[in-house]
GROMACS .gro file of C-alpha atoms in nm:
model
  313
    1MET     CA    1   0.000   0.000   0.000
    2THR     CA    2   0.138   0.340  -0.099
    3GLU     CA    3   0.142   0.649   0.115
    4ALA     CA    4  -0.122   0.802  -0.110
    5ASP     CA    5  -0.350   0.503  -0.041
    6ASN     CA    6  -0.305   0.557   0.331
    7GLN     CA    7  -0.450   0.910   0.306
    8HIS     CA    8  -0.799   0.765   0.263
    9GLU     CA    9  -0.775   0.644   0.623
   10PRO     CA   10  -0.851   0.901   0.899
   11VAL     CA   11  -0.562   1.009   1.117
   12ALA     CA   12  -0.615   0.795   1.425
   13SER     CA   13  -0.617   0.983   1.754
   14HIS     CA   14  -0.433   0.695   1.926
   15GLU     CA   15  -0.122   0.781   1.724
   16ALA     CA   16  -0.084   1.089   1.938
   17GLU     CA   17  -0.103   0.885   2.258
   18GLY     CA   18   0.231   0.853   2.427
   19ARG     CA   19   0.371   1.151   2.238
   20ASP     CA   20   0.463   1.476   2.406
   21LEU     CA   21   0.230   1.697   2.205
   22ARG     CA   22   0.417   2.006   2.317
   23ARG     CA   23   0.706   1.893   2.093
   24ILE     CA   24   0.492   1.896   1.777
   25PRO     CA   25   0.585   2.211   1.581
   26ASP     CA   26   0.338   2.484   1.489
   27ILE     CA   27   0.278   2.354   1.139
   28ILE     CA   28   0.057   2.647   1.037
   29SER     CA   29   0.348   2.885   1.092
   30LEU     CA   30   0.578   2.651   0.899
   31VAL     CA   31   0.344   2.658   0.600
   32LYS     CA   32   0.320   3.038   0.607
   33ASP     CA   33   0.693   3.091   0.659
   34SER     CA   34   0.784   2.847   0.381
   35TYR     CA   35   0.528   2.979   0.132
   36ALA     CA   36   0.770   3.194  -0.071
   37GLU     CA   37   1.006   2.899  -0.116
   38LEU     CA   38   0.741   2.661  -0.252
   39SER     CA   39   0.682   2.588  -0.619
   40PRO     CA   40   0.365   2.734  -0.777
   41ALA     CA   41   0.191   2.395  -0.757
   42GLU     CA   42   0.294   2.348  -0.392
   43ARG     CA   43   0.162   2.696  -0.313
   44ARG     CA   44  -0.180   2.592  -0.442
   45VAL     CA   45  -0.173   2.307  -0.189
   46ALA     CA   46  -0.069   2.552   0.082
   47ASP     CA   47  -0.361   2.778  -0.015
   48VAL     CA   48  -0.605   2.490   0.027
   49VAL     CA   49  -0.461   2.406   0.368
   50LEU     CA   50  -0.460   2.764   0.497
   51ASP     CA   51  -0.805   2.838   0.362
   52ASP     CA   52  -0.968   2.552   0.558
   53VAL     CA   53  -0.742   2.371   0.802
   54LYS     CA   54  -1.012   2.138   0.932
   55TYR     CA   55  -1.091   2.027   0.577
   56ALA     CA   56  -0.723   1.958   0.512
   57VAL     CA   57  -0.703   1.743   0.825
   58ASP     CA   58  -1.006   1.532   0.734
   59ALA     CA   59  -0.976   1.515   0.353
   60SER     CA   60  -0.797   1.243   0.163
   61ASN     CA   61  -0.480   1.308  -0.032
   62ALA     CA   62  -0.679   1.281  -0.356
   63ALA     CA   63  -0.941   1.532  -0.237
   64ILE     CA   64  -0.676   1.787  -0.139
   65ALA     CA   65  -0.504   1.739  -0.475
   66GLU     CA   66  -0.832   1.783  -0.661
   67ARG     CA   67  -0.924   2.102  -0.474
   68ALA     CA   68  -0.576   2.246  -0.533
   69GLY     CA   69  -0.575   2.142  -0.897
   70VAL     CA   70  -0.253   1.942  -0.866
   71SER     CA   71  -0.145   1.578  -0.869
   72GLU     CA   72  -0.136   1.363  -0.555
   73PRO     CA   73   0.246   1.338  -0.566
   74THR     CA   74   0.252   1.721  -0.553
   75VAL     CA   75   0.069   1.708  -0.219
   76THR     CA   76   0.335   1.470  -0.090
   77ARG     CA   77   0.613   1.698  -0.218
   78PHE     CA   78   0.448   1.993  -0.045
   79CYS     CA   79   0.443   1.806   0.286
   80ARG     CA   80   0.812   1.717   0.257
   81ALA     CA   81   0.900   2.073   0.147
   82ILE     CA   82   0.782   2.207   0.483
   83GLY     CA   83   0.978   1.947   0.678
   84CYS     CA   84   0.730   1.661   0.726
   85GLU     CA   85   0.800   1.296   0.652
   86GLY     CA   86   0.496   1.276   0.431
   87VAL     CA   87   0.124   1.346   0.411
   88ARG     CA   88   0.031   1.139   0.715
   89ASP     CA   89   0.294   1.307   0.931
   90PHE     CA   90   0.181   1.647   0.803
   91LYS     CA   91  -0.185   1.581   0.880
   92LEU     CA   92  -0.107   1.461   1.232
   93LYS     CA   93   0.079   1.784   1.301
   94LEU     CA   94  -0.193   1.983   1.130
   95ALA     CA   95  -0.456   1.824   1.354
   96GLN     CA   96  -0.255   1.935   1.656
   97SER     CA   97  -0.265   2.294   1.526
   98LEU     CA   98  -0.641   2.288   1.587
   99VAL     CA   99  -0.579   2.253   1.962
  100VAL     CA  100  -0.631   2.630   1.986
  101GLY     CA  101  -0.951   2.604   1.781
  102ALA     CA  102  -1.044   2.711   1.432
  103LEU     CA  103  -1.144   3.049   1.577
  104TYR     CA  104  -0.781   3.162   1.565
  105LEU     CA  105  -0.752   3.060   1.201
  106ALA     CA  106  -1.065   3.244   1.087
  107LYS     CA  107  -1.049   3.544   0.858
  108SER     CA  108  -1.148   3.892   0.978
  109PRO     CA  109  -1.520   3.967   0.958
  110ALA     CA  110  -1.651   4.176   0.672
  111ILE     CA  111  -1.687   4.550   0.730
  112SER     CA  112  -2.045   4.600   0.845
  113ASN     CA  113  -2.084   4.950   0.989
  114ASP     CA  114  -2.066   5.304   0.859
  115ASN     CA  115  -1.722   5.397   0.993
  116GLY     CA  116  -1.550   5.110   0.810
  117MET     CA  117  -1.427   4.942   1.131
  118PRO     CA  118  -1.601   4.609   1.203
  119PHE     CA  119  -1.449   4.592   1.551
  120TRP     CA  120  -1.589   4.929   1.670
  121ASN     CA  121  -1.918   4.800   1.808
  122ALA     CA  122  -1.756   4.483   1.941
  123VAL     CA  123  -1.499   4.669   2.153
  124PHE     CA  124  -1.743   4.922   2.299
  125GLY     CA  125  -2.025   4.671   2.331
  126GLU     CA  126  -1.815   4.407   2.503
  127ALA     CA  127  -1.674   4.664   2.748
  128ARG     CA  128  -2.026   4.767   2.845
  129ARG     CA  129  -2.136   4.406   2.877
  130ALA     CA  130  -1.836   4.320   3.097
  131LEU     CA  131  -1.924   4.604   3.336
  132GLN     CA  132  -2.287   4.491   3.346
  133GLU     CA  133  -2.180   4.135   3.426
  134ALA     CA  134  -1.952   4.259   3.706
  135GLU     CA  135  -2.238   4.459   3.857
  136ARG     CA  136  -2.474   4.163   3.828
  137GLN     CA  137  -2.243   3.892   3.960
  138LEU     CA  138  -2.032   4.060   4.226
  139ASP     CA  139  -2.138   3.976   4.583
  140PRO     CA  140  -2.162   4.298   4.791
  141GLY     CA  141  -2.114   4.096   5.109
  142GLU     CA  142  -1.784   3.954   4.985
  143LEU     CA  143  -1.675   4.304   4.882
  144GLN     CA  144  -1.737   4.432   5.234
  145LYS     CA  145  -1.542   4.140   5.384
  146ALA     CA  146  -1.253   4.212   5.148
  147ALA     CA  147  -1.254   4.582   5.238
  148GLU     CA  148  -1.241   4.498   5.608
  149LEU     CA  149  -0.940   4.271   5.555
  150ILE     CA  150  -0.758   4.543   5.360
  151ALA     CA  151  -0.839   4.817   5.611
  152LYS     CA  152  -0.696   4.622   5.905
  153ALA     CA  153  -0.405   4.453   5.724
  154ARG     CA  154  -0.050   4.522   5.840
  155GLN     CA  155   0.061   4.501   5.477
  156VAL     CA  156  -0.097   4.396   5.148
  157THR     CA  157   0.078   4.216   4.865
  158VAL     CA  158  -0.086   4.162   4.527
  159PHE     CA  159  -0.009   3.861   4.308
  160GLY     CA  160  -0.073   3.856   3.934
  161LEU     CA  161   0.102   3.668   3.656
  162GLY     CA  162   0.085   3.712   3.280
  163GLY     CA  163  -0.005   3.994   3.045
  164SER     CA  164  -0.341   4.094   3.194
  165SER     CA  165  -0.316   3.990   3.558
  166SER     CA  166   0.027   4.143   3.614
  167ALA     CA  167  -0.105   4.478   3.487
  168LEU     CA  168  -0.409   4.441   3.712
  169ALA     CA  169  -0.183   4.368   4.009
  170GLN     CA  170   0.007   4.690   3.944
  171GLU     CA  171  -0.323   4.874   3.906
  172THR     CA  172  -0.435   4.742   4.246
  173GLN     CA  173  -0.117   4.874   4.403
  174TYR     CA  174  -0.177   5.216   4.247
  175ARG     CA  175  -0.538   5.221   4.369
  176LEU     CA  176  -0.458   5.126   4.729
  177PHE     CA  177  -0.137   5.309   4.819
  178ARG     CA  178  -0.304   5.650   4.789
  179TYR     CA  179  -0.519   5.564   5.091
  180GLY     CA  180  -0.214   5.509   5.307
  181ILE     CA  181  -0.221   5.129   5.270
  182THR     CA  182   0.116   4.955   5.270
  183VAL     CA  183   0.093   4.759   4.945
  184SER     CA  184   0.321   4.603   4.686
  185ALA     CA  185   0.261   4.405   4.367
  186GLN     CA  186   0.454   4.094   4.266
  187CYS     CA  187   0.436   3.964   3.909
  188ASP     CA  188   0.731   3.722   3.907
  189PRO     CA  189   0.648   3.365   4.020
  190TYR     CA  190   0.971   3.323   4.217
  191LEU     CA  191   0.927   3.659   4.392
  192MET     CA  192   0.567   3.565   4.471
  193ARG     CA  193   0.688   3.255   4.655
  194MET     CA  194   0.960   3.453   4.833
  195THR     CA  195   0.714   3.723   4.938
  196ALA     CA  196   0.457   3.468   5.052
  197SER     CA  197   0.727   3.312   5.273
  198THR     CA  198   0.774   3.642   5.460
  199LEU     CA  199   0.407   3.697   5.547
  200LYS     CA  200   0.264   3.673   5.896
  201PRO     CA  201  -0.076   3.678   6.066
  202GLY     CA  202  -0.237   4.014   5.991
  203ASP     CA  203  -0.086   4.035   5.643
  204LEU     CA  204  -0.300   4.003   5.333
  205VAL     CA  205  -0.265   3.868   4.979
  206ILE     CA  206  -0.484   3.982   4.691
  207ALA     CA  207  -0.451   3.723   4.414
  208ILE     CA  208  -0.566   3.811   4.063
  209SER     CA  209  -0.622   3.559   3.784
  210ALA     CA  210  -0.870   3.576   3.499
  211THR     CA  211  -0.887   3.197   3.475
  212GLY     CA  212  -0.824   3.102   3.837
  213ARG     CA  213  -0.602   2.820   3.715
  214THR     CA  214  -0.257   2.980   3.720
  215ARG     CA  215  -0.063   2.727   3.924
  216GLU     CA  216   0.213   2.962   4.039
  217VAL     CA  217  -0.038   3.209   4.183
  218ILE     CA  218  -0.238   2.936   4.357
  219GLU     CA  219   0.076   2.788   4.511
  220ALA     CA  220   0.191   3.130   4.633
  221VAL     CA  221  -0.149   3.185   4.797
  222GLU     CA  222  -0.135   2.843   4.962
  223LEU     CA  223   0.210   2.926   5.094
  224ALA     CA  224   0.086   3.259   5.233
  225LYS     CA  225  -0.208   3.079   5.397
  226HIS     CA  226   0.037   2.833   5.553
  227TYR     CA  227   0.195   3.129   5.733
  228ARG     CA  228  -0.154   3.242   5.840
  229ALA     CA  229  -0.192   3.542   5.611
  230ASN     CA  230  -0.539   3.617   5.476
  231ALA     CA  231  -0.618   3.601   5.104
  232ILE     CA  232  -0.863   3.766   4.867
  233ALA     CA  233  -0.926   3.624   4.519
  234VAL     CA  234  -1.017   3.842   4.221
  235THR     CA  235  -1.091   3.573   3.967
  236ALA     CA  236  -1.345   3.357   3.788
  237PRO     CA  237  -1.605   3.170   3.998
  238ASP     CA  238  -1.568   2.808   4.107
  239THR     CA  239  -1.193   2.788   4.044
  240ASP     CA  240  -0.897   2.653   4.239
  241LEU     CA  241  -0.779   3.005   4.320
  242ALA     CA  242  -1.122   3.107   4.449
  243ARG     CA  243  -1.133   2.800   4.672
  244ALA     CA  244  -0.786   2.873   4.811
  245CYS     CA  245  -0.882   3.221   4.937
  246ASP     CA  246  -1.081   3.350   5.234
  247VAL     CA  247  -1.281   3.605   5.033
  248ARG     CA  248  -1.385   3.560   4.670
  249LEU     CA  249  -1.461   3.844   4.431
  250THR     CA  250  -1.560   3.656   4.118
  251VAL     CA  251  -1.708   3.728   3.778
  252ALA     CA  252  -1.742   3.526   3.457
  253VAL     CA  253  -1.748   3.717   3.127
  254PRO     CA  254  -1.778   3.508   2.807
  255GLU     CA  255  -1.546   3.637   2.537
  256TYR     CA  256  -1.659   3.773   2.201
  257PRO     CA  257  -1.534   3.547   1.917
  258ASP     CA  258  -1.287   3.792   1.764
  259THR     CA  259  -0.931   3.688   1.844
  260LEU     CA  260  -0.788   4.027   1.746
  261LYS     CA  261  -1.001   4.212   2.001
  262PRO     CA  262  -0.853   4.265   2.351
  263THR     CA  263  -1.003   4.057   2.629
  264ALA     CA  264  -1.316   4.229   2.758
  265SER     CA  265  -1.313   4.058   3.098
  266ARG     CA  266  -1.037   4.292   3.212
  267TYR     CA  267  -1.296   4.572   3.231
  268ALA     CA  268  -1.490   4.362   3.480
  269PHE     CA  269  -1.174   4.300   3.681
  270LEU     CA  270  -1.082   4.669   3.674
  271MET     CA  271  -1.429   4.750   3.805
  272MET     CA  272  -1.385   4.499   4.088
  273ILE     CA  273  -1.048   4.654   4.175
  274ASP     CA  274  -1.201   5.004   4.178
  275LEU     CA  275  -1.487   4.886   4.399
  276LEU     CA  276  -1.242   4.711   4.629
  277ALA     CA  277  -1.026   5.023   4.658
  278VAL     CA  278  -1.318   5.258   4.728
  279ALA     CA  279  -1.476   5.018   4.978
  280SER     CA  280  -1.143   4.997   5.160
  281ALA     CA  281  -1.111   5.377   5.161
  282TYR     CA  282  -1.456   5.410   5.315
  283LYS     CA  283  -1.352   5.166   5.588
  284LEU     CA  284  -1.043   5.374   5.661
  285ASP     CA  285  -1.241   5.698   5.621
  286GLY     CA  286  -1.052   5.985   5.788
  287SER     CA  287  -0.702   5.849   5.746
  288ALA     CA  288  -0.766   5.769   5.378
  289ARG     CA  289  -0.901   6.118   5.313
  290GLU     CA  290  -0.598   6.277   5.476
  291THR     CA  291  -0.358   6.070   5.269
  292VAL     CA  292  -0.538   6.158   4.947
  293ARG     CA  293  -0.538   6.527   5.051
  294ARG     CA  294  -0.161   6.517   5.101
  295ILE     CA  295  -0.107   6.358   4.760
  296LYS     CA  296  -0.333   6.610   4.588
  297TYR     CA  297  -0.173   6.904   4.771
  298ASN     CA  298   0.179   6.806   4.667
  299ALA     CA  299   0.068   6.726   4.312
  300GLN     CA  300  -0.095   7.070   4.283
  301ILE     CA  301   0.208   7.265   4.402
  302HIS     CA  302   0.431   7.060   4.170
  303ARG     CA  303   0.230   7.162   3.865
  304THR     CA  304  -0.077   7.377   3.814
  305GLY     CA  305  -0.407   7.211   3.745
  306LYS     CA  306  -0.775   7.187   3.832
  307GLU     CA  307  -0.900   7.046   4.158
  308MET     CA  308  -1.104   6.768   3.997
  309GLU     CA  309  -0.838   6.647   3.754
  310PRO     CA  310  -0.729   6.282   3.792
  311LEU     CA  311  -0.516   6.228   4.100
  312GLY     CA  312  -0.158   6.179   3.982
  313ASP     CA  313  -0.237   6.221   3.609
   0.00000   0.00000   0.00000
């Protein structure tokens, strides 16, 4: 039986068993990066693959060749040109590329509104929806408990890892320090463990994770809890991180299916951080107001401005 004959058989999922799938290369990128070096006939095969990856995974060698308008041996040559052993090896690697979902391989939507930007309504609409979900889902009782822990904490440390959560951790630090709260943000997993090891009763961790599954953050919280520090989670509901903490501020915001659009859930998390900061300030009351007054006074004499401008620019 030739290799071409084998292409009529589906790629069996058990072939991937026992393999370390993380070692399988990103075959989509290989096809795109090798495109200029392919022959005209091989490019037609590449076009078929890139136009519909799922079809290319499921179709036979003959079907791919027919759609591309080339011979079956050309499909085999294409597979070897991008570094695969043959069609079967190529299709196994191609199937693995779908682990992130066809959503990330989809083309941009057609322009559908008057300003010529199809993402306009999605970005504004999803931001509004995220704020509505935060208002609907957030438990006011948990917010009050969190504010009480912050107001009486000896020191607060904020944990966040990754592109969104690390920025949110920094934002939490910026929101809280202006009320006279001793707070720091840690966004390096090793420093999180080191900081957690220094905590004592009366100290507090605020752990931020959009998924609630970030292992390094969960382990740092567990370590802080071991040394009897308190912990607040700002995360998704019913997650390992939420379960590891004393107080849970949770919200779930389904994402809009446009992979080029920034994650909308961060608006919900920013709203939770703002609510947490203001609730803590109201608990501190007089001392928080005095600290904010000092900051505003020294900002005003440093540069001229209006009283109601943003504090600290």
